[in-house]
Short mmCIF file of the C-alpha atoms (twelve columns), coordinates in Angstrom:
data_MODEL
# 
_entry.id   MODEL 
# 
loop_
_atom_site.group_PDB 
_atom_site.id 
_atom_site.type_symbol 
_atom_site.label_atom_id 
_atom_site.label_alt_id 
_atom_site.label_comp_id 
_atom_site.label_asym_id 
_atom_site.label_seq_id 
_atom_site.Cartn_x 
_atom_site.Cartn_y 
_atom_site.Cartn_z 
_atom_site.pdbx_PDB_model_num 
ATOM 1   C CA . MET A 1   42.241 -47.562 70.723 1 
ATOM 2   C CA . THR A 2   43.005 -45.678 73.492 1 
ATOM 3   C CA . ALA A 3   42.623 -41.979 74.164 1 
ATOM 4   C CA . ALA A 4   46.270 -42.348 75.121 1 
ATOM 5   C CA . LYS A 5   47.257 -43.762 72.015 1 
ATOM 6   C CA . LEU A 6   44.979 -41.475 69.702 1 
ATOM 7   C CA . LYS A 7   46.785 -38.569 70.983 1 
ATOM 8   C CA . SER A 8   49.990 -40.431 70.791 1 
ATOM 9   C CA . ALA A 9   49.653 -41.266 66.953 1 
ATOM 10  C CA . ALA A 10  47.952 -36.952 66.428 1 
ATOM 11  C CA . SER A 11  50.947 -35.769 67.835 1 
ATOM 12  C CA . SER A 12  52.872 -38.814 65.563 1 
ATOM 13  C CA . GLU A 13  51.021 -37.398 62.114 1 
ATOM 14  C CA . ARG A 14  52.118 -33.181 63.489 1 
ATOM 15  C CA . ARG A 15  55.440 -34.073 63.814 1 
ATOM 16  C CA . LYS A 16  56.046 -35.307 60.332 1 
ATOM 17  C CA . LYS A 17  56.891 -32.835 57.640 1 
ATOM 18  C CA . GLY A 18  56.272 -32.647 53.807 1 
ATOM 19  C CA . PRO A 19  53.098 -32.995 51.759 1 
ATOM 20  C CA . VAL A 20  50.668 -34.653 54.586 1 
ATOM 21  C CA . GLU A 21  50.251 -31.605 56.482 1 
ATOM 22  C CA . GLN A 22  48.474 -30.138 54.139 1 
ATOM 23  C CA . GLN A 23  46.165 -31.836 54.757 1 
ATOM 24  C CA . GLY A 24  45.379 -30.123 58.201 1 
ATOM 25  C CA . ASP A 25  45.762 -30.256 61.513 1 
ATOM 26  C CA . LEU A 26  41.725 -30.944 61.856 1 
ATOM 27  C CA . LEU A 27  42.592 -34.888 60.698 1 
ATOM 28  C CA . LEU A 28  44.820 -35.449 63.245 1 
ATOM 29  C CA . THR A 29  42.827 -34.993 66.620 1 
ATOM 30  C CA . PRO A 30  42.010 -37.264 68.980 1 
ATOM 31  C CA . ASP A 31  37.876 -37.341 68.338 1 
ATOM 32  C CA . TYR A 32  38.801 -37.513 64.459 1 
ATOM 33  C CA . MET A 33  40.845 -40.057 65.160 1 
ATOM 34  C CA . ASP A 34  38.772 -42.157 67.175 1 
ATOM 35  C CA . LEU A 35  35.919 -41.524 64.565 1 
ATOM 36  C CA . ALA A 36  38.445 -42.989 61.369 1 
ATOM 37  C CA . HIS A 37  39.191 -45.827 63.702 1 
ATOM 38  C CA . LYS A 38  35.373 -46.089 64.012 1 
ATOM 39  C CA . HIS A 39  34.621 -46.320 60.625 1 
ATOM 40  C CA . GLN A 40  37.647 -47.590 59.113 1 
ATOM 41  C CA . LEU A 41  38.666 -44.714 57.293 1 
ATOM 42  C CA . PHE A 42  41.654 -45.642 55.056 1 
ATOM 43  C CA . PRO A 43  41.756 -43.172 52.205 1 
ATOM 44  C CA . SER A 44  42.994 -44.920 49.277 1 
ATOM 45  C CA . HIS A 45  45.687 -43.998 46.822 1 
ATOM 46  C CA . PRO A 46  44.792 -41.740 44.287 1 
ATOM 47  C CA . TRP A 47  47.376 -43.153 42.220 1 
ATOM 48  C CA . ASN A 48  46.397 -46.970 42.599 1 
ATOM 49  C CA . VAL A 49  42.923 -45.883 41.146 1 
ATOM 50  C CA . ARG A 50  43.792 -44.819 38.620 1 
ATOM 51  C CA . ALA A 51  45.713 -47.987 37.639 1 
ATOM 52  C CA . ALA A 52  42.912 -50.251 38.234 1 
ATOM 53  C CA . VAL A 53  40.521 -48.172 36.019 1 
ATOM 54  C CA . GLU A 54  43.070 -48.250 33.195 1 
ATOM 55  C CA . THR A 55  43.763 -51.926 33.887 1 
ATOM 56  C CA . LEU A 56  39.879 -52.739 33.781 1 
ATOM 57  C CA . CYS A 57  37.968 -50.570 31.703 1 
ATOM 58  C CA . PRO A 58  39.457 -51.365 28.473 1 
ATOM 59  C CA . LEU A 59  37.882 -54.843 29.375 1 
ATOM 60  C CA . ILE A 60  34.608 -54.205 29.919 1 
ATOM 61  C CA . PHE A 61  33.768 -51.223 27.827 1 
ATOM 62  C CA . PRO A 62  34.742 -51.604 24.153 1 
ATOM 63  C CA . THR A 63  34.183 -47.733 23.086 1 
ATOM 64  C CA . TRP A 64  37.039 -46.971 26.126 1 
ATOM 65  C CA . PRO A 65  38.892 -44.508 27.063 1 
ATOM 66  C CA . GLU A 66  35.290 -43.217 25.920 1 
ATOM 67  C CA . THR A 67  32.801 -44.465 28.488 1 
ATOM 68  C CA . PRO A 68  28.798 -45.300 27.893 1 
ATOM 69  C CA . PRO A 69  27.361 -41.441 28.532 1 
ATOM 70  C CA . ALA A 70  24.457 -42.627 30.966 1 
ATOM 71  C CA . MET A 71  27.234 -44.106 32.654 1 
ATOM 72  C CA . VAL A 72  26.966 -43.499 36.585 1 
ATOM 73  C CA . VAL A 73  29.730 -44.612 39.244 1 
ATOM 74  C CA . TYR A 74  28.734 -44.998 42.668 1 
ATOM 75  C CA . ASP A 75  31.455 -44.655 45.629 1 
ATOM 76  C CA . ILE A 76  29.208 -45.722 48.415 1 
ATOM 77  C CA . CYS A 77  32.407 -44.919 50.932 1 
ATOM 78  C CA . ALA A 78  33.828 -42.200 49.542 1 
ATOM 79  C CA . GLY A 79  35.665 -40.903 52.519 1 
ATOM 80  C CA . LEU A 80  37.579 -37.732 52.105 1 
ATOM 81  C CA . GLY A 81  37.159 -38.331 48.082 1 
ATOM 82  C CA . HIS A 82  40.536 -40.193 47.719 1 
ATOM 83  C CA . MET A 83  38.713 -42.366 45.154 1 
ATOM 84  C CA . SER A 84  35.928 -40.369 44.254 1 
ATOM 85  C CA . VAL A 85  37.998 -37.162 43.098 1 
ATOM 86  C CA . PRO A 86  40.801 -39.530 40.688 1 
ATOM 87  C CA . LEU A 87  37.229 -41.616 38.941 1 
ATOM 88  C CA . GLY A 88  36.253 -38.318 38.210 1 
ATOM 89  C CA . GLU A 89  38.891 -38.018 35.671 1 
ATOM 90  C CA . TYR A 90  37.706 -40.859 33.846 1 
ATOM 91  C CA . PHE A 91  33.574 -40.468 34.408 1 
ATOM 92  C CA . SER A 92  31.719 -37.438 33.705 1 
ATOM 93  C CA . ASP A 93  29.011 -38.765 36.615 1 
ATOM 94  C CA . VAL A 94  30.250 -39.764 39.535 1 
ATOM 95  C CA . ARG A 95  28.202 -39.996 43.074 1 
ATOM 96  C CA . PRO A 96  29.913 -39.957 46.528 1 
ATOM 97  C CA . SER A 97  28.469 -40.901 49.848 1 
ATOM 98  C CA . ASP A 98  29.400 -41.997 53.122 1 
ATOM 99  C CA . ILE A 99  28.076 -43.176 56.623 1 
ATOM 100 C CA . ILE A 100 29.335 -39.892 57.903 1 
ATOM 101 C CA . ASP A 101 30.258 -36.582 56.535 1 
ATOM 102 C CA . TRP A 102 34.107 -36.694 56.435 1 
ATOM 103 C CA . GLY A 103 33.611 -32.453 56.205 1 
ATOM 104 C CA . LYS A 104 34.057 -33.101 51.830 1 
ATOM 105 C CA . GLY A 105 29.937 -31.728 52.063 1 
ATOM 106 C CA . TYR A 106 29.400 -35.952 50.349 1 
ATOM 107 C CA . PRO A 107 25.472 -37.027 50.804 1 
ATOM 108 C CA . VAL A 108 25.085 -39.045 54.064 1 
ATOM 109 C CA . ALA A 109 23.851 -42.583 53.407 1 
ATOM 110 C CA . ASP A 110 24.864 -46.200 54.857 1 
ATOM 111 C CA . ALA A 111 25.812 -48.404 52.272 1 
ATOM 112 C CA . MET A 112 24.425 -51.319 53.818 1 
ATOM 113 C CA . ALA A 113 21.022 -49.355 52.385 1 
ATOM 114 C CA . PHE A 114 22.418 -48.529 48.989 1 
ATOM 115 C CA . GLU A 115 20.279 -48.172 45.621 1 
ATOM 116 C CA . ALA A 116 21.834 -46.613 42.085 1 
ATOM 117 C CA . ASP A 117 18.977 -43.981 40.665 1 
ATOM 118 C CA . SER A 118 20.088 -45.164 37.208 1 
ATOM 119 C CA . ALA A 119 19.295 -48.129 35.061 1 
ATOM 120 C CA . PRO A 120 21.390 -51.439 36.379 1 
ATOM 121 C CA . TYR A 121 23.208 -51.568 33.398 1 
ATOM 122 C CA . ASP A 122 24.564 -47.819 33.554 1 
ATOM 123 C CA . SER A 123 25.694 -48.179 37.335 1 
ATOM 124 C CA . ILE A 124 28.930 -49.529 38.395 1 
ATOM 125 C CA . ALA A 125 30.237 -49.064 41.846 1 
ATOM 126 C CA . ILE A 126 33.640 -48.518 42.752 1 
ATOM 127 C CA . PHE A 127 34.399 -48.357 46.396 1 
ATOM 128 C CA . ASN A 128 37.226 -49.227 49.313 1 
ATOM 129 C CA . PRO A 129 34.387 -50.468 52.263 1 
ATOM 130 C CA . PRO A 130 35.898 -51.268 55.835 1 
ATOM 131 C CA . PHE A 131 37.714 -54.403 56.565 1 
ATOM 132 C CA . ASP A 132 39.284 -53.828 59.508 1 
ATOM 133 C CA . GLY A 133 38.228 -54.700 62.992 1 
ATOM 134 C CA . GLU A 134 34.305 -54.933 64.007 1 
ATOM 135 C CA . LEU A 135 33.730 -53.928 60.479 1 
ATOM 136 C CA . GLY A 136 36.090 -56.860 58.665 1 
ATOM 137 C CA . ASN A 137 32.510 -58.118 57.747 1 
ATOM 138 C CA . MET A 138 31.126 -55.721 55.743 1 
ATOM 139 C CA . ALA A 139 33.005 -55.493 52.498 1 
ATOM 140 C CA . GLU A 140 31.593 -59.017 51.414 1 
ATOM 141 C CA . LYS A 141 28.000 -57.284 52.438 1 
ATOM 142 C CA . PHE A 142 27.824 -54.162 50.426 1 
ATOM 143 C CA . VAL A 143 29.386 -56.017 47.476 1 
ATOM 144 C CA . ARG A 144 26.182 -58.026 48.124 1 
ATOM 145 C CA . GLN A 145 24.152 -54.752 48.417 1 
ATOM 146 C CA . ALA A 146 25.642 -52.864 45.682 1 
ATOM 147 C CA . GLN A 147 24.420 -55.826 43.202 1 
ATOM 148 C CA . LYS A 148 20.876 -55.529 43.701 1 
ATOM 149 C CA . THR A 149 21.040 -52.636 41.514 1 
ATOM 150 C CA . CYS A 150 24.402 -52.607 39.902 1 
ATOM 151 C CA . ASP A 151 25.619 -54.675 37.184 1 
ATOM 152 C CA . ARG A 152 29.133 -54.053 37.796 1 
ATOM 153 C CA . VAL A 153 30.888 -53.444 40.922 1 
ATOM 154 C CA . PHE A 154 34.455 -52.970 41.595 1 
ATOM 155 C CA . VAL A 155 36.107 -52.868 44.932 1 
ATOM 156 C CA . LEU A 156 39.682 -52.827 46.787 1 
ATOM 157 C CA . CYS A 157 40.133 -55.111 49.601 1 
ATOM 158 C CA . ARG A 158 42.787 -56.956 51.463 1 
ATOM 159 C CA . LEU A 159 44.556 -59.304 49.429 1 
ATOM 160 C CA . ALA A 160 42.756 -62.258 52.054 1 
ATOM 161 C CA . PHE A 161 39.483 -61.004 50.328 1 
ATOM 162 C CA . ILE A 162 40.389 -63.741 47.908 1 
ATOM 163 C CA . CYS A 163 40.203 -66.506 50.517 1 
ATOM 164 C CA . SER A 164 37.511 -67.837 53.169 1 
ATOM 165 C CA . THR A 165 34.667 -70.493 52.243 1 
ATOM 166 C CA . GLY A 166 32.107 -67.697 53.149 1 
ATOM 167 C CA . ARG A 167 33.596 -65.604 50.547 1 
ATOM 168 C CA . TYR A 168 33.945 -68.505 47.822 1 
ATOM 169 C CA . ALA A 169 30.348 -68.336 47.587 1 
ATOM 170 C CA . LEU A 170 30.768 -64.938 46.711 1 
ATOM 171 C CA . HIS A 171 32.802 -65.201 44.242 1 
ATOM 172 C CA . HIS A 172 32.100 -68.746 42.284 1 
ATOM 173 C CA . GLN A 173 28.294 -68.845 43.666 1 
ATOM 174 C CA . ASN A 174 26.874 -65.516 43.758 1 
ATOM 175 C CA . PRO A 175 23.435 -65.442 42.039 1 
ATOM 176 C CA . LEU A 176 23.637 -61.984 40.937 1 
ATOM 177 C CA . GLY A 177 27.037 -62.337 39.111 1 
ATOM 178 C CA . ASN A 178 30.448 -63.892 40.007 1 
ATOM 179 C CA . LEU A 179 33.611 -62.566 40.428 1 
ATOM 180 C CA . LYS A 180 34.736 -62.063 37.047 1 
ATOM 181 C CA . TYR A 181 38.795 -60.639 37.812 1 
ATOM 182 C CA . PHE A 182 40.831 -60.528 40.270 1 
ATOM 183 C CA . MET A 183 43.400 -57.555 39.906 1 
ATOM 184 C CA . PRO A 184 46.069 -57.692 42.372 1 
ATOM 185 C CA . CYS A 185 48.345 -54.947 43.107 1 
ATOM 186 C CA . SER A 186 52.328 -55.916 42.572 1 
ATOM 187 C CA . GLU A 187 53.561 -52.562 43.429 1 
ATOM 188 C CA . ARG A 188 51.929 -52.034 47.357 1 
ATOM 189 C CA . ALA A 189 49.712 -49.171 48.287 1 
ATOM 190 C CA . PRO A 190 49.208 -49.332 51.569 1 
ATOM 191 C CA . MET A 191 46.898 -46.934 53.413 1 
ATOM 192 C CA . GLN A 192 47.154 -44.878 56.320 1 
ATOM 193 C CA . LEU A 193 43.848 -44.257 59.475 1 
ATOM 194 C CA . GLY A 194 42.546 -41.297 58.724 1 
ATOM 195 C CA . LEU A 195 44.858 -38.918 56.240 1 
ATOM 196 C CA . TYR A 196 46.112 -40.223 52.761 1 
ATOM 197 C CA . ASN A 197 49.330 -40.448 53.603 1 
ATOM 198 C CA . PRO A 198 51.523 -41.127 50.030 1 
ATOM 199 C CA . ARG A 199 54.426 -41.971 51.896 1 
ATOM 200 C CA . CYS A 200 52.841 -44.572 53.688 1 
ATOM 201 C CA . SER A 201 54.595 -47.819 54.294 1 
ATOM 202 C CA . LYS A 202 53.166 -51.259 55.985 1 
ATOM 203 C CA . PRO A 203 53.003 -54.737 54.924 1 
ATOM 204 C CA . GLN A 204 50.164 -54.587 53.204 1 
ATOM 205 C CA . GLU A 205 48.941 -55.879 49.889 1 
ATOM 206 C CA . HIS A 206 45.442 -55.870 48.193 1 
ATOM 207 C CA . ALA A 207 43.496 -56.248 45.162 1 
ATOM 208 C CA . TRP A 208 40.722 -55.247 43.397 1 
ATOM 209 C CA . PHE A 209 37.845 -57.420 42.838 1 
ATOM 210 C CA . TYR A 210 35.412 -57.245 40.082 1 
ATOM 211 C CA . TYR A 211 31.979 -58.505 39.925 1 
ATOM 212 C CA . GLU A 212 29.856 -58.488 36.761 1 
ATOM 213 C CA . ARG A 213 25.967 -59.178 36.290 1 
ATOM 214 C CA . GLY A 214 25.266 -62.393 35.171 1 
ATOM 215 C CA . HIS A 215 28.738 -63.806 34.999 1 
ATOM 216 C CA . THR A 216 28.785 -67.315 35.830 1 
ATOM 217 C CA . GLY A 217 32.184 -68.617 35.192 1 
ATOM 218 C CA . PRO A 218 35.714 -68.930 37.414 1 
ATOM 219 C CA . TYR A 219 37.243 -65.204 37.419 1 
ATOM 220 C CA . THR A 220 40.370 -63.870 35.555 1 
ATOM 221 C CA . GLY A 221 43.420 -63.029 37.163 1 
ATOM 222 C CA . ILE A 222 45.432 -60.410 36.560 1 
ATOM 223 C CA . ASN A 223 47.577 -57.968 38.232 1 
ATOM 224 C CA . LEU A 224 48.547 -54.514 37.772 1 
ATOM 225 C CA . PRO A 225 51.849 -53.908 36.297 1 
ATOM 226 C CA . LEU A 226 55.090 -52.774 38.045 1 
ATOM 227 C CA . GLY A 227 55.630 -48.795 37.065 1 
ATOM 228 C CA . LEU A 228 52.058 -48.022 37.082 1 
ATOM 229 C CA . ARG A 229 52.763 -45.812 40.471 1 
ATOM 230 C CA . ALA A 230 55.213 -43.811 38.989 1 
ATOM 231 C CA . LYS A 231 52.904 -43.494 35.727 1 
ATOM 232 C CA . HIS A 232 49.810 -42.370 38.114 1 
ATOM 233 C CA . PHE A 233 51.296 -40.640 41.362 1 
ATOM 234 C CA . ARG A 234 50.711 -37.192 41.491 1 
ATOM 235 C CA . PRO A 235 51.591 -34.869 44.610 1 
ATOM 236 C CA . GLU A 236 48.790 -32.580 44.290 1 
ATOM 237 C CA . ASP A 237 46.438 -35.348 45.528 1 
ATOM 238 C CA . VAL A 238 47.281 -34.325 49.092 1 
ATOM 239 C CA . ARG A 239 44.976 -31.656 48.344 1 
ATOM 240 C CA . ILE A 240 41.587 -33.699 47.709 1 
# 
C-alpha cells in the first residue's frame, strides 16, 4: 500500500463519526496503517468470538459452562485484544501475544515459534491469523505449530480456508489431529485494517475451524446460528 493511499485511508477514518473514534487517532496515522498492513492486523469482532465460544465449547467440554480448572488459552495473534478480552469472559487464564506490541503491552512472540507452557491436554490455542497478501499462507503454518503443544486449536479464517489441495491435508490427513468442527459464520463479521470497526461492511465470509488432537475422522459442519450478533454485540467493545 502506497504512502498516499495510507494517508487517504487514515484521513477517511478520521472523518467518520461514532464509536470508531473512541479508539484514538494513534491508530489512524500512516505509519501505523503501514505496520498494520504489513502484519495483516484485522481485529476480530468480539461478538463473533463470544458466539463461536458458546457454540463450540458445549461440544468439547462436558462440564460447560465450567471449564477444566487448569485450562490455558493462548491467543498467539492477539493484536489489539479484541479476541483475548472476550475470551477472558469464559476462561480464567488467557495468554495473549503477538509478533509486535500494538500498544497493549502483550508479550512479543512469533507464532511460528509458539510453544505452550501448560500440558497439551490443558492447552487450547484460539486465534485470528493473517490470511491476506504475502502472509496469506501463514494461517496453516500457525495451526500446525500450535498443534505441536496444544490438544485443541480453534482459528478464525476466511471461508475459503476450507478449500485447496494443500489444506486438504491439514483438514483430513493431519497426523496430530484432523479438523473436527467447521463452523461458518451465518452473519458476516467483516474486519477492518488496523482497528475494530463494528460498522464495517464488506462482502467477506468467515468461518471457525476447530482441530483436536487424535481426531482422525471427517469434520462436522455447524453454522453459527442467526441472531448471535444481536445477542453478543456490546457497544463498549470499542474501548478494548
